[in-house]
Amino acid sequence: MKKAELVFIPSPGMGHLVSTVELAKLLIDRGEQLLITVLIMKLPFDKKVSSYTSMLSESSDSRIRFLDLKPEESSSQSTFSSTFLYHFIDNHKSSVRDILAEMSNFASSDLAGVVIDMFCTSMIDVANEFGVPSYIFYTSGAAMLGLVLHIQSLRDDFNEDVTNYKNSDVELAIRTYINPVPAKVLPSVILDKDAGCDMFLNQAKRYKETNQALADLSISNTGVESKEYGNEGATLQPDK
């Protein structure tokens, strides 16, 4: 009997990679017929990822494997700009495409789906090329997911310039939070007028193209608000 294989594509950097690996371990523990391949993007200035994945390759379940992705063009940039991460991720689409093409021909497993990090939505296009479902792994809690979708809806459905909330005294009623959220404490990228906001919210807009968001799987037992309100609120538009 063929095993089902999931491909995980975390954002580059240790924070999102560790969360992805922990989710992969949970899924492997619950399904004996499941294989997982984690595709690794390495930032030019991040030296910790290689040692971490080498350690995991030696100690992890044999049903989880790690493959390094090759960028189409090398990057020598040593600092982040508001848009650097998205361009860096897009630069790995060809490598992902090549790996999925190879996996589609495996005799021992069936490619069952692609689990995509919250910042890697351009990889939805690659999954669609192979006719496999895609899933968003939102590495924050479901309450934060609701906030981001709320702001995205304000921009796209109500034509608001949400960057104007910077230094504002407005409080936003967001259904994934019990209390109003002061606009001045929104993530700085949402308030960035230099393309950062649009690229960030464009990611959120694409979440609805996937089969499911896995935000609740990343929530620890501290996320009472997220568990109670998150899944409902993430699908709702703001009240106007």
GROMACS .gro file of C-alpha atoms in nm:
model
  240
    1MET     CA    1   0.000   0.000   0.000
    2LYS     CA    2   0.135   0.341  -0.098
    3LYS     CA    3   0.201   0.595   0.174
    4ALA     CA    4   0.066   0.950   0.153
    5GLU     CA    5   0.331   1.222   0.139
    6LEU     CA    6   0.293   1.582   0.250
    7VAL     CA    7   0.537   1.855   0.151
    8PHE     CA    8   0.596   2.135   0.401
    9ILE     CA    9   0.732   2.471   0.284
   10PRO     CA   10   0.827   2.688   0.585
   11SER     CA   11   0.938   3.047   0.556
   12PRO     CA   12   1.315   3.090   0.578
   13GLY     CA   13   1.454   3.139   0.927
   14MET     CA   14   1.459   2.937   1.247
   15GLY     CA   15   1.134   3.065   1.399
   16HIS     CA   16   0.901   2.933   1.131
   17LEU     CA   17   1.112   2.625   1.062
   18VAL     CA   18   1.096   2.501   1.422
   19SER     CA   19   0.716   2.544   1.432
   20THR     CA   20   0.684   2.355   1.104
   21VAL     CA   21   0.900   2.067   1.225
   22GLU     CA   22   0.698   2.034   1.546
   23LEU     CA   23   0.375   2.017   1.345
   24ALA     CA   24   0.530   1.755   1.117
   25LYS     CA   25   0.624   1.544   1.420
   26LEU     CA   26   0.267   1.562   1.552
   27LEU     CA   27   0.123   1.445   1.222
   28ILE     CA   28   0.376   1.163   1.185
   29ASP     CA   29   0.291   1.037   1.534
   30ARG     CA   30  -0.076   1.015   1.437
   31GLY     CA   31  -0.045   0.847   1.097
   32GLU     CA   32   0.167   0.542   1.022
   33GLN     CA   33   0.101   0.572   0.648
   34LEU     CA   34   0.224   0.932   0.630
   35LEU     CA   35   0.555   1.064   0.497
   36ILE     CA   36   0.664   1.428   0.522
   37THR     CA   37   0.924   1.620   0.325
   38VAL     CA   38   1.029   1.962   0.457
   39LEU     CA   39   1.175   2.199   0.198
   40ILE     CA   40   1.435   2.439   0.339
   41MET     CA   41   1.509   2.793   0.219
   42LYS     CA   42   1.830   2.933   0.366
   43LEU     CA   43   1.874   3.305   0.415
   44PRO     CA   44   2.224   3.421   0.318
   45PHE     CA   45   2.285   3.562   0.668
   46ASP     CA   46   2.129   3.278   0.873
   47LYS     CA   47   2.394   3.028   0.978
   48LYS     CA   48   2.185   2.832   1.229
   49VAL     CA   49   1.951   2.650   0.990
   50SER     CA   50   2.212   2.411   0.846
   51SER     CA   51   2.323   2.283   1.186
   52TYR     CA   52   1.962   2.251   1.301
   53THR     CA   53   1.851   2.048   0.998
   54SER     CA   54   2.163   1.829   1.019
   55MET     CA   55   2.079   1.749   1.380
   56LEU     CA   56   1.718   1.674   1.286
   57SER     CA   57   1.820   1.446   0.999
   58GLU     CA   58   2.019   1.234   1.244
   59SER     CA   59   1.761   1.225   1.522
   60SER     CA   60   1.415   1.258   1.363
   61ASP     CA   61   1.176   0.987   1.253
   62SER     CA   62   1.286   0.837   0.923
   63ARG     CA   63   0.948   0.934   0.776
   64ILE     CA   64   1.049   1.303   0.792
   65ARG     CA   65   1.317   1.417   0.550
   66PHE     CA   66   1.470   1.756   0.480
   67LEU     CA   67   1.566   1.890   0.138
   68ASP     CA   68   1.748   2.217   0.069
   69LEU     CA   69   1.600   2.439  -0.198
   70LYS     CA   70   1.820   2.617  -0.450
   71PRO     CA   71   1.732   2.977  -0.540
   72GLU     CA   72   1.712   3.078  -0.904
   73GLU     CA   73   1.944   3.368  -0.832
   74SER     CA   74   2.189   3.405  -0.545
   75SER     CA   75   2.130   3.686  -0.298
   76SER     CA   76   2.402   3.876  -0.119
   77GLN     CA   77   2.163   4.100   0.074
   78SER     CA   78   2.247   4.098   0.444
   79THR     CA   79   1.948   4.285   0.587
   80PHE     CA   80   1.571   4.272   0.558
   81SER     CA   81   1.365   4.530   0.375
   82SER     CA   82   0.987   4.527   0.394
   83THR     CA   83   0.966   4.327   0.070
   84PHE     CA   84   1.289   4.125   0.073
   85LEU     CA   85   1.138   3.812   0.226
   86TYR     CA   86   0.865   3.778  -0.038
   87HIS     CA   87   1.108   3.819  -0.327
   88PHE     CA   88   1.345   3.572  -0.166
   89ILE     CA   89   1.068   3.310  -0.134
   90ASP     CA   90   0.952   3.363  -0.494
   91ASN     CA   91   1.308   3.300  -0.604
   92HIS     CA   92   1.268   2.935  -0.494
   93LYS     CA   93   0.956   2.846  -0.692
   94SER     CA   94   1.146   2.665  -0.968
   95SER     CA   95   1.326   2.448  -0.716
   96VAL     CA   96   0.995   2.355  -0.549
   97ARG     CA   97   0.847   2.277  -0.889
   98ASP     CA   98   1.134   2.042  -0.972
   99ILE     CA   99   1.101   1.855  -0.642
  100LEU     CA  100   0.723   1.813  -0.674
  101ALA     CA  101   0.768   1.685  -1.029
  102GLU     CA  102   1.012   1.422  -0.904
  103MET     CA  103   0.786   1.324  -0.615
  104SER     CA  104   0.486   1.286  -0.845
  105ASN     CA  105   0.665   0.993  -1.005
  106PHE     CA  106   0.748   0.809  -0.682
  107ALA     CA  107   0.630   0.449  -0.682
  108SER     CA  108   0.626   0.418  -0.302
  109SER     CA  109   0.412   0.723  -0.212
  110ASP     CA  110   0.140   0.955  -0.340
  111LEU     CA  111   0.181   1.332  -0.317
  112ALA     CA  112  -0.114   1.420  -0.094
  113GLY     CA  113  -0.074   1.793  -0.046
  114VAL     CA  114   0.150   2.092   0.016
  115VAL     CA  115   0.149   2.268   0.355
  116ILE     CA  116   0.254   2.628   0.295
  117ASP     CA  117   0.381   2.877   0.549
  118MET     CA  118   0.182   3.197   0.600
  119PHE     CA  119   0.441   3.400   0.403
  120CYS     CA  120   0.482   3.151   0.117
  121THR     CA  121   0.150   3.193  -0.065
  122SER     CA  122   0.321   3.219  -0.404
  123MET     CA  123   0.377   2.843  -0.366
  124ILE     CA  124   0.000   2.791  -0.400
  125ASP     CA  125   0.053   2.837  -0.773
  126VAL     CA  126   0.306   2.553  -0.781
  127ALA     CA  127   0.074   2.318  -0.590
  128ASN     CA  128  -0.205   2.403  -0.834
  129GLU     CA  129   0.017   2.310  -1.128
  130PHE     CA  130   0.035   1.956  -0.991
  131GLY     CA  131  -0.333   1.937  -0.898
  132VAL     CA  132  -0.264   1.878  -0.529
  133PRO     CA  133  -0.439   2.054  -0.239
  134SER     CA  134  -0.258   2.328  -0.051
  135TYR     CA  135  -0.294   2.419   0.316
  136ILE     CA  136  -0.178   2.731   0.498
  137PHE     CA  137   0.015   2.680   0.821
  138TYR     CA  138  -0.033   3.005   1.011
  139THR     CA  139   0.241   3.003   1.271
  140SER     CA  140   0.065   3.257   1.493
  141GLY     CA  141  -0.262   3.188   1.672
  142ALA     CA  142  -0.605   3.196   1.514
  143ALA     CA  143  -0.687   3.528   1.683
  144MET     CA  144  -0.399   3.693   1.496
  145LEU     CA  145  -0.518   3.531   1.175
  146GLY     CA  146  -0.857   3.690   1.232
  147LEU     CA  147  -0.696   4.029   1.284
  148VAL     CA  148  -0.498   4.007   0.961
  149LEU     CA  149  -0.803   3.898   0.759
  150HIS     CA  150  -1.002   4.181   0.917
  151ILE     CA  151  -0.743   4.440   0.807
  152GLN     CA  152  -0.720   4.282   0.462
  153SER     CA  153  -1.097   4.309   0.427
  154LEU     CA  154  -1.092   4.676   0.531
  155ARG     CA  155  -0.844   4.741   0.250
  156ASP     CA  156  -1.003   4.528  -0.024
  157ASP     CA  157  -1.375   4.530   0.057
  158PHE     CA  158  -1.409   4.880   0.204
  159ASN     CA  159  -1.126   5.060   0.019
  160GLU     CA  160  -0.960   5.185   0.337
  161ASP     CA  161  -0.598   5.293   0.346
  162VAL     CA  162  -0.513   5.100   0.660
  163THR     CA  163  -0.167   5.258   0.684
  164ASN     CA  164  -0.348   5.570   0.807
  165TYR     CA  165  -0.402   5.391   1.137
  166LYS     CA  166  -0.042   5.468   1.233
  167ASN     CA  167  -0.044   5.679   1.552
  168SER     CA  168  -0.425   5.671   1.544
  169ASP     CA  169  -0.641   5.658   1.857
  170VAL     CA  170  -0.900   5.441   1.679
  171GLU     CA  171  -0.996   5.109   1.840
  172LEU     CA  172  -1.095   4.826   1.609
  173ALA     CA  173  -1.370   4.577   1.687
  174ILE     CA  174  -1.224   4.249   1.563
  175ARG     CA  175  -1.430   3.936   1.611
  176THR     CA  176  -1.138   3.715   1.707
  177TYR     CA  177  -1.063   3.935   2.010
  178ILE     CA  178  -1.288   3.991   2.310
  179ASN     CA  179  -1.176   4.352   2.359
  180PRO     CA  180  -1.130   4.630   2.099
  181VAL     CA  181  -0.779   4.643   1.951
  182PRO     CA  182  -0.604   4.986   1.952
  183ALA     CA  183  -0.499   5.057   1.593
  184LYS     CA  184  -0.166   5.200   1.711
  185VAL     CA  185  -0.054   4.852   1.827
  186LEU     CA  186  -0.106   4.686   1.489
  187PRO     CA  187   0.203   4.509   1.349
  188SER     CA  188   0.437   4.767   1.198
  189VAL     CA  189   0.427   4.601   0.855
  190ILE     CA  190   0.052   4.675   0.832
  191LEU     CA  191   0.129   5.044   0.882
  192ASP     CA  192   0.413   5.050   0.627
  193LYS     CA  193   0.331   5.277   0.332
  194ASP     CA  194   0.637   5.162   0.132
  195ALA     CA  195   0.486   4.846  -0.023
  196GLY     CA  196   0.527   4.636   0.292
  197CYS     CA  197   0.160   4.663   0.389
  198ASP     CA  198   0.028   4.567   0.046
  199MET     CA  199   0.259   4.268   0.011
  200PHE     CA  200   0.169   4.147   0.361
  201LEU     CA  201  -0.206   4.179   0.306
  202ASN     CA  202  -0.180   4.026  -0.042
  203GLN     CA  203  -0.050   3.715   0.133
  204ALA     CA  204  -0.357   3.709   0.356
  205LYS     CA  205  -0.588   3.756   0.059
  206ARG     CA  206  -0.458   3.432  -0.091
  207TYR     CA  207  -0.523   3.222   0.221
  208LYS     CA  208  -0.879   3.170   0.098
  209GLU     CA  209  -0.748   2.996  -0.215
  210THR     CA  210  -0.618   2.705  -0.008
  211ASN     CA  211  -0.811   2.408   0.123
  212GLN     CA  212  -0.773   2.497   0.490
  213ALA     CA  213  -0.586   2.719   0.735
  214LEU     CA  214  -0.405   2.528   1.009
  215ALA     CA  215  -0.368   2.818   1.252
  216ASP     CA  216  -0.534   2.637   1.542
  217LEU     CA  217  -0.276   2.357   1.528
  218SER     CA  218  -0.007   2.604   1.632
  219ILE     CA  219  -0.189   2.731   1.941
  220SER     CA  220  -0.066   2.627   2.282
  221ASN     CA  221  -0.288   2.599   2.587
  222THR     CA  222  -0.242   2.972   2.650
  223GLY     CA  223  -0.462   3.080   2.357
  224VAL     CA  224  -0.806   3.082   2.515
  225GLU     CA  225  -0.936   3.373   2.305
  226SER     CA  226  -0.799   3.224   1.984
  227LYS     CA  227  -0.948   2.882   2.041
  228GLU     CA  228  -1.288   3.019   2.129
  229TYR     CA  229  -1.324   3.288   1.866
  230GLY     CA  230  -1.056   3.227   1.606
  231ASN     CA  231  -1.212   2.983   1.363
  232GLU     CA  232  -1.540   3.172   1.341
  233GLY     CA  233  -1.391   3.519   1.311
  234ALA     CA  234  -1.137   3.431   1.046
  235THR     CA  235  -1.412   3.388   0.789
  236LEU     CA  236  -1.607   3.705   0.868
  237GLN     CA  237  -1.581   4.053   0.724
  238PRO     CA  238  -1.567   4.363   0.948
  239ASP     CA  239  -1.888   4.534   1.049
  240LYS     CA  240  -1.917   4.872   0.887
   0.00000   0.00000   0.00000
